Coordinates of C-alpha atoms in Angstrom, one line a residue:
M1 CA -40.5 -83.7 -57.0
K2 CA -41.6 -80.5 -56.8
A3 CA -40.3 -77.2 -57.7
S4 CA -41.6 -76.2 -54.6
K5 CA -39.8 -78.5 -52.2
I6 CA -36.5 -77.9 -53.8
F7 CA -36.9 -73.4 -54.5
Q8 CA -37.4 -73.0 -51.0
G9 CA -37.5 -69.6 -48.7
D10 CA -38.6 -66.0 -50.5
M11 CA -40.3 -66.4 -54.2
V12 CA -38.9 -62.9 -54.1
I13 CA -35.3 -63.7 -54.1
W14 CA -35.0 -66.1 -56.2
V15 CA -37.7 -64.1 -59.5
I16 CA -34.8 -61.8 -58.8
F17 CA -31.5 -64.2 -58.7
F18 CA -32.9 -65.8 -61.9
F19 CA -33.8 -62.4 -63.5
L20 CA -29.8 -62.2 -62.7
C21 CA -29.0 -64.6 -64.5
V22 CA -31.1 -64.5 -67.7
I23 CA -29.2 -60.8 -67.6
S24 CA -26.2 -62.3 -67.4
L25 CA -27.1 -65.7 -69.7
V26 CA -27.8 -62.7 -72.9
E27 CA -25.1 -59.6 -72.2
V28 CA -22.0 -62.0 -71.5
F29 CA -23.1 -63.4 -75.0
S30 CA -23.4 -60.4 -76.4
A31 CA -19.8 -59.2 -74.8
A32 CA -17.7 -61.3 -74.4
S33 CA -16.7 -61.8 -78.5
T34 CA -12.9 -61.4 -77.2
L35 CA -13.5 -64.4 -75.9
A36 CA -15.2 -66.4 -78.9
Y37 CA -12.4 -65.1 -80.7
K38 CA -8.9 -66.4 -78.7
D39 CA -11.4 -69.7 -77.7
G40 CA -12.2 -69.4 -82.0
S41 CA -15.4 -71.1 -80.3
F42 CA -18.9 -68.7 -81.0
W43 CA -20.6 -70.6 -78.4
S44 CA -17.6 -70.8 -76.0
P45 CA -18.2 -68.0 -73.2
L46 CA -22.3 -69.1 -73.4
I47 CA -21.0 -72.6 -71.7
K48 CA -18.9 -71.5 -69.4
Q49 CA -20.9 -68.5 -67.9
A50 CA -24.1 -70.8 -68.5
A51 CA -21.9 -73.9 -66.7
F52 CA -21.0 -71.7 -64.2
L53 CA -24.1 -70.4 -62.8
A54 CA -25.5 -73.7 -63.1
G55 CA -22.9 -74.5 -60.7
G56 CA -24.4 -71.5 -58.6
T57 CA -27.9 -72.9 -58.7
L58 CA -26.5 -75.8 -57.5
V59 CA -24.9 -73.8 -54.7
V60 CA -27.9 -72.0 -54.2
I61 CA -29.9 -74.8 -53.3
F62 CA -27.3 -76.8 -51.4
F63 CA -27.0 -73.4 -48.7
H64 CA -30.3 -72.1 -48.6
N65 CA -31.3 -76.1 -46.6
I66 CA -28.6 -75.4 -44.4
P67 CA -30.3 -74.2 -41.3
C68 CA -28.9 -70.4 -41.0
R69 CA -27.9 -71.6 -36.7
F70 CA -25.2 -73.9 -38.7
F71 CA -24.2 -70.5 -40.1
K72 CA -21.8 -69.5 -36.9
L73 CA -19.7 -71.9 -36.8
I74 CA -18.5 -70.3 -40.2
P75 CA -15.9 -67.5 -38.2
I76 CA -14.9 -70.1 -35.7
I77 CA -13.7 -72.3 -39.1
F78 CA -13.2 -69.4 -41.7
L79 CA -11.2 -67.1 -39.9
P80 CA -8.4 -68.2 -39.2
L81 CA -8.2 -70.2 -42.9
S82 CA -8.3 -66.9 -44.1
V83 CA -6.1 -65.2 -42.7
I84 CA -3.4 -67.8 -44.0
L85 CA -5.0 -67.8 -47.2
L86 CA -4.8 -64.2 -47.8
L87 CA -0.9 -64.0 -46.3
I88 CA -0.9 -66.6 -48.9
T89 CA -1.5 -64.9 -51.7
L90 CA 0.0 -61.2 -50.9
L91 CA 3.8 -63.5 -50.2
F92 CA 2.8 -66.1 -53.3
G93 CA -0.1 -65.3 -54.8
N94 CA 0.0 -65.7 -58.9
E95 CA 0.1 -61.4 -60.3
A96 CA -2.1 -59.6 -62.2
N97 CA -2.2 -55.4 -63.4
D98 CA 0.8 -55.5 -60.9
A99 CA -1.5 -57.0 -58.1
S100 CA -1.1 -60.0 -56.1
R101 CA -4.3 -61.0 -55.8
W102 CA -5.2 -64.7 -56.6
I103 CA -4.2 -68.7 -56.0
G104 CA -3.6 -70.3 -58.2
F105 CA -4.1 -74.3 -58.2
G106 CA -3.2 -75.1 -62.2
F107 CA -6.0 -75.1 -64.1
F108 CA -7.4 -73.1 -60.7
Q109 CA -7.3 -70.2 -59.3
F110 CA -9.5 -67.9 -56.7
Q111 CA -9.4 -65.1 -54.7
P112 CA -9.0 -65.5 -50.9
S113 CA -10.6 -62.2 -50.5
E114 CA -14.1 -63.5 -51.9
I115 CA -13.8 -66.3 -48.8
A116 CA -12.4 -63.4 -45.8
K117 CA -15.7 -60.6 -47.0
V118 CA -18.0 -63.9 -46.6
T119 CA -16.9 -64.3 -43.2
V120 CA -16.0 -61.2 -41.4
I121 CA -19.8 -60.1 -42.8
A122 CA -20.3 -63.7 -40.6
S123 CA -18.0 -63.1 -37.9
V124 CA -19.0 -59.0 -37.4
A125 CA -23.3 -60.7 -37.4
L126 CA -22.5 -62.8 -34.7
V127 CA -20.6 -60.5 -32.7
L128 CA -23.3 -57.5 -33.3
A129 CA -26.2 -61.0 -32.1
Q130 CA -24.0 -61.6 -28.9
Q131 CA -24.0 -58.3 -28.2
Q132 CA -26.9 -56.9 -28.0
R133 CA -28.0 -54.8 -25.2
Q134 CA -31.7 -52.9 -23.9
D135 CA -29.7 -49.7 -24.8
G136 CA -27.6 -51.1 -28.0
A137 CA -24.9 -52.2 -28.4
D138 CA -22.0 -52.9 -25.9
D139 CA -18.5 -51.5 -26.2
K140 CA -17.2 -54.4 -26.6
A141 CA -19.1 -54.9 -30.4
F142 CA -17.1 -52.1 -31.8
K143 CA -13.8 -53.3 -29.8
Y144 CA -14.4 -56.8 -31.6
T145 CA -15.7 -55.7 -34.7
L146 CA -11.9 -53.3 -35.7
I147 CA -10.2 -56.3 -34.4
I148 CA -11.7 -58.7 -37.2
V149 CA -12.8 -56.3 -39.8
G150 CA -8.8 -54.5 -39.5
V151 CA -7.8 -57.6 -40.4
I152 CA -8.3 -58.3 -43.3
C153 CA -8.6 -55.3 -44.2
A154 CA -5.4 -54.5 -43.8
L155 CA -4.0 -57.8 -45.5
I156 CA -6.1 -56.5 -48.8
F157 CA -5.6 -53.2 -49.2
T158 CA -2.3 -53.5 -50.8
E159 CA -3.2 -55.4 -53.4
N160 CA -6.8 -54.5 -53.7
L161 CA -7.5 -51.4 -52.3
S162 CA -11.4 -51.1 -53.7
T163 CA -12.5 -54.6 -51.7
A164 CA -10.4 -53.5 -48.3
A165 CA -12.5 -49.6 -48.9
L166 CA -15.9 -52.0 -49.7
L167 CA -15.7 -54.3 -46.7
F168 CA -15.1 -52.0 -44.5
G169 CA -18.0 -49.3 -45.9
V170 CA -20.5 -52.5 -45.2
V171 CA -19.0 -53.8 -41.7
F172 CA -19.6 -49.9 -41.0
L173 CA -23.2 -49.9 -42.0
M174 CA -23.8 -53.0 -40.7
M175 CA -22.8 -51.4 -37.3
F176 CA -25.2 -48.9 -37.6
I177 CA -27.6 -50.6 -37.7
G178 CA -26.6 -52.9 -34.7
R179 CA -27.3 -49.6 -32.8
V180 CA -23.2 -49.3 -31.9
K181 CA -23.3 -45.5 -30.1
L182 CA -22.7 -42.9 -33.1
I183 CA -20.0 -41.5 -30.9
L184 CA -17.6 -44.3 -31.7
L185 CA -18.8 -44.6 -35.5
G186 CA -17.7 -40.9 -35.3
K187 CA -14.3 -41.7 -33.7
L188 CA -13.5 -43.7 -36.1
I189 CA -14.7 -41.6 -38.9
L190 CA -12.1 -39.9 -38.4
G191 CA -9.4 -41.9 -37.4
I192 CA -10.3 -43.0 -41.5
I193 CA -9.1 -40.0 -42.7
G194 CA -6.5 -38.8 -40.6
G195 CA -4.8 -42.5 -41.4
L196 CA -6.0 -41.5 -44.7
G197 CA -3.9 -38.3 -44.9
L198 CA -0.6 -40.0 -43.3
I199 CA -0.9 -42.2 -45.5
I200 CA -1.0 -39.5 -48.7
L201 CA 1.1 -37.2 -46.7
I202 CA 3.9 -40.2 -47.0
A203 CA 3.2 -40.5 -50.5
A204 CA 3.7 -36.7 -51.8
I205 CA 6.9 -36.3 -49.8
S206 CA 9.3 -39.7 -51.1
P207 CA 10.6 -39.8 -53.6
K208 CA 8.8 -43.3 -56.2
D209 CA 11.7 -45.3 -56.9
S210 CA 12.4 -44.7 -52.9
A211 CA 12.5 -48.3 -50.6
I212 CA 8.9 -46.6 -49.7
M213 CA 7.3 -46.8 -52.4
K214 CA 7.6 -50.3 -53.3
S215 CA 6.9 -51.6 -50.3
R216 CA 4.2 -53.9 -49.7
I217 CA 1.9 -50.9 -48.1
F218 CA 2.7 -47.9 -51.6
H219 CA 3.9 -50.4 -54.5
R220 CA 0.4 -49.2 -55.6
F221 CA -0.2 -46.4 -54.4
Q222 CA 1.2 -44.8 -58.3
T223 CA -1.3 -47.0 -60.1
W224 CA -4.5 -45.7 -57.8
E225 CA -3.3 -41.9 -58.1
S226 CA -3.6 -41.9 -62.1
R227 CA -7.3 -44.0 -62.0
I228 CA -8.2 -40.7 -59.3
D229 CA -6.6 -38.6 -62.0
K230 CA -8.0 -40.0 -65.4
Q231 CA -10.7 -39.4 -63.7
G232 CA -10.6 -36.2 -63.2
D233 CA -9.6 -35.7 -66.6
D234 CA -12.5 -37.7 -67.8
I235 CA -14.8 -34.9 -66.0
E236 CA -12.6 -32.2 -67.6
K237 CA -13.5 -33.3 -71.1
D238 CA -14.9 -31.3 -73.7
A239 CA -17.7 -32.9 -75.7
K240 CA -16.9 -31.3 -78.6
T241 CA -12.9 -31.8 -79.0
Y242 CA -13.6 -35.4 -77.1
R243 CA -10.7 -38.3 -78.1
I244 CA -10.0 -42.4 -77.3
T245 CA -6.9 -42.1 -75.8
D246 CA -4.5 -44.5 -74.6
K247 CA -4.6 -44.8 -71.6
T248 CA -8.2 -44.0 -70.9
A249 CA -9.3 -47.1 -73.5
Q250 CA -11.4 -49.1 -71.3
R251 CA -13.1 -45.3 -69.5
D252 CA -14.0 -43.7 -73.3
H253 CA -15.4 -46.6 -75.2
A254 CA -17.7 -46.7 -71.9
N255 CA -18.1 -43.8 -72.6
I256 CA -19.7 -43.7 -75.9
A257 CA -20.8 -47.4 -75.8
I258 CA -23.9 -45.7 -72.9
A259 CA -23.5 -42.3 -75.4
T260 CA -25.0 -43.7 -78.3
S261 CA -27.4 -46.5 -76.4
G262 CA -30.6 -44.3 -76.5
F263 CA -33.9 -44.7 -75.4
I264 CA -34.3 -48.7 -76.2
G265 CA -30.4 -49.6 -76.7
K266 CA -29.8 -51.5 -79.7
M267 CA -30.9 -54.3 -78.7
P268 CA -28.6 -57.9 -77.2
G269 CA -25.7 -59.0 -79.7
N270 CA -25.6 -55.5 -81.6
S271 CA -23.6 -54.0 -78.7
V272 CA -20.1 -51.9 -81.0
Q273 CA -17.7 -51.5 -78.1
R274 CA -17.7 -55.1 -77.1
D275 CA -15.5 -55.1 -79.4
F276 CA -13.1 -52.3 -78.2
L277 CA -13.8 -52.6 -74.3
S278 CA -11.1 -55.6 -72.7
Q279 CA -12.9 -56.1 -70.1
A280 CA -17.1 -55.7 -71.4
Y281 CA -17.9 -58.9 -70.0
S282 CA -16.3 -57.8 -66.2
D283 CA -16.0 -54.5 -65.0
F284 CA -17.4 -52.8 -67.9
I285 CA -20.5 -54.7 -68.4
F286 CA -23.0 -52.1 -67.2
A287 CA -22.2 -49.8 -70.3
I288 CA -22.6 -52.7 -72.9
I289 CA -26.4 -52.7 -71.5
I290 CA -26.9 -49.6 -71.8
E291 CA -25.9 -49.5 -74.7
E292 CA -27.8 -52.6 -76.1
L293 CA -31.0 -52.0 -73.4
G294 CA -30.9 -48.4 -73.7
L295 CA -31.6 -46.8 -70.2
W296 CA -34.9 -49.3 -69.2
G297 CA -33.1 -52.0 -68.9
A298 CA -30.4 -50.6 -66.6
A299 CA -33.3 -49.1 -64.6
M300 CA -34.4 -52.7 -64.5
V301 CA -31.1 -53.9 -63.6
V302 CA -31.6 -50.8 -60.6
F303 CA -34.7 -53.0 -59.8
L304 CA -33.2 -56.0 -59.2
Y305 CA -30.5 -55.1 -56.5
I306 CA -32.7 -52.4 -54.8
V307 CA -35.6 -54.7 -54.7
L308 CA -33.3 -57.2 -53.6
L309 CA -32.1 -55.0 -50.5
F310 CA -35.5 -53.8 -49.2
R311 CA -36.2 -57.4 -49.5
A312 CA -34.0 -58.0 -47.3
G313 CA -34.5 -56.3 -45.4
R314 CA -38.4 -57.7 -44.6
I315 CA -36.3 -60.8 -44.5
A316 CA -34.8 -59.2 -41.1
S317 CA -37.1 -57.4 -39.6
R318 CA -39.0 -61.1 -39.5
C319 CA -36.2 -62.1 -37.5
E320 CA -36.9 -62.9 -33.6
R321 CA -33.1 -63.0 -33.9
N322 CA -30.7 -61.3 -34.3
F323 CA -27.5 -63.7 -35.7
P324 CA -29.5 -64.3 -39.5
A325 CA -31.4 -60.5 -38.9
F326 CA -27.7 -58.8 -38.4
L327 CA -26.3 -61.7 -41.5
A328 CA -29.0 -61.2 -43.9
M329 CA -28.7 -57.9 -44.3
G330 CA -25.1 -58.2 -44.5
L331 CA -24.3 -60.0 -47.2
A332 CA -27.9 -57.9 -49.2
L333 CA -25.0 -54.1 -49.3
L334 CA -23.0 -56.1 -49.8
L335 CA -23.7 -57.8 -53.7
V336 CA -25.9 -54.2 -53.6
S337 CA -22.7 -51.8 -52.5
Q338 CA -20.4 -53.3 -55.2
A339 CA -23.1 -52.9 -57.9
I340 CA -23.7 -49.8 -57.3
L341 CA -19.2 -49.8 -57.8
N342 CA -20.1 -51.4 -60.8
M343 CA -22.4 -48.9 -61.9
M344 CA -21.1 -46.0 -60.9
V345 CA -17.2 -47.2 -62.3
A346 CA -18.7 -47.9 -65.6
T347 CA -20.6 -44.7 -65.9
G348 CA -17.7 -42.8 -65.1
L349 CA -18.8 -41.6 -61.6
F350 CA -15.9 -43.7 -60.0
P351 CA -12.1 -44.5 -60.7
I352 CA -12.3 -47.7 -62.2
T353 CA -11.3 -50.8 -59.7
G354 CA -12.2 -53.8 -60.7
Q355 CA -14.8 -54.8 -59.1
P356 CA -17.4 -57.1 -61.5
L357 CA -20.5 -56.5 -61.1
P358 CA -22.7 -59.1 -58.5
L359 CA -24.4 -62.4 -60.7
I360 CA -24.0 -60.2 -64.4
S361 CA -20.1 -60.1 -64.5
R362 CA -19.0 -63.2 -66.5
G363 CA -18.5 -66.5 -64.3
G364 CA -16.1 -67.5 -61.7
T365 CA -16.0 -68.2 -58.4
A366 CA -16.5 -64.5 -57.4
T367 CA -20.1 -66.1 -58.9
L368 CA -19.9 -69.2 -57.0
I369 CA -19.3 -67.0 -53.9
N370 CA -22.1 -64.5 -54.5
C371 CA -24.9 -67.4 -55.2
T372 CA -23.1 -68.4 -51.6
Y373 CA -24.6 -65.6 -49.8
I374 CA -27.9 -66.0 -51.8
G375 CA -28.4 -68.9 -51.2
M376 CA -27.9 -67.6 -46.9
I377 CA -30.1 -65.2 -47.7
L378 CA -32.6 -68.1 -48.6
S379 CA -31.8 -70.2 -45.7
V380 CA -32.2 -66.8 -43.4
S381 CA -35.3 -66.6 -45.3
R382 CA -37.0 -69.5 -44.8
Y383 CA -36.0 -69.9 -41.3
S384 CA -37.7 -66.5 -40.2
R385 CA -41.0 -67.8 -41.9
K386 CA -40.6 -70.0 -39.9
T387 CA -40.3 -68.7 -37.3
L388 CA -44.0 -66.6 -37.7
D389 CA -45.4 -69.7 -38.8
H390 CA -44.5 -70.4 -34.4
S391 CA -43.1 -73.9 -35.5
D392 CA -39.2 -73.4 -35.4
P393 CA -38.5 -75.1 -31.2
F394 CA -35.4 -72.3 -30.8
V395 CA -36.7 -69.4 -31.7
K396 CA -37.5 -68.7 -27.5
V397 CA -34.2 -66.8 -26.7
N398 CA -33.1 -63.3 -28.5
K399 CA -29.1 -64.2 -29.7

């Protein structure tokens, strides 16, 4: 079978995907020295990452062969399932760093929030598509969207604030693209500011050992506060008196990796800080990329994500139906926004969040879900190409 029959859809998206996979293999293999030491095998990190990316490529191929109209079933099937899984995680999930984010099944565990993210994007895309009018989106689109994202984010934010905030931000951008009235979006921003102010006020006046601060809503507030304080400390540090401390070790070593990189970097495999960064292969892999590949390597990675976003925008603009257009843009915004957040953390521009770099950080269920996003975007690209060729019988209704 010819490769052109297997790898269909937008070729630019495919090229970006494979470039990110190659960067992932090289940098995870280089950055995972601590994992290699624990496993007792030099090749173990590379083999595992290659297996995840190979499985992810099969996921991309599978989903890009599904007609994108079938993705309308995602909200019906996975929205109630996501709520149930998030509730189970909240009550009985496996804890890591004082947060319940995982459901474990023996040797296998996954984060239900990853499933919830794609479910919310598909649900919002469907709502916005069905509520489009000549003068913009109907007010019902705003109401239904808030209900969907509100329920999901409420179940996520107490254990994973960054994921909830990221998802809400992407949905906000989707509503803006989906022509929801600006006055409604403005009121939403004011409501969020007021709600955050109230939460901060309650936390400020409540004793740290009180029942309120130990509740599900506030039990990670001190962690969030600590990370923000550390971010402020980093800004105020003097380079001449810069010292590594236990509390800011990850940020400190990431800063050293970036500061010692130069323009061309130390070349792959020559990182020094990978041996000191506990999450060098995940949350801080961008710092290792800069250390080894230099500024040009970092710019290349940024360029790939930017092209991915703009390419998804072009695919969306070619769609004759609203749902696939909103879906492609929502998924691309989710991938690129997470990438930007990870890069900002690694370069010291944002407090530590625990968000991996999509398709580059060490594999797991998140990698497979990210590959699902790519497959769905490619499915939309195949659909849009068919509509331009006037070969799709379902292009006459703009829904």
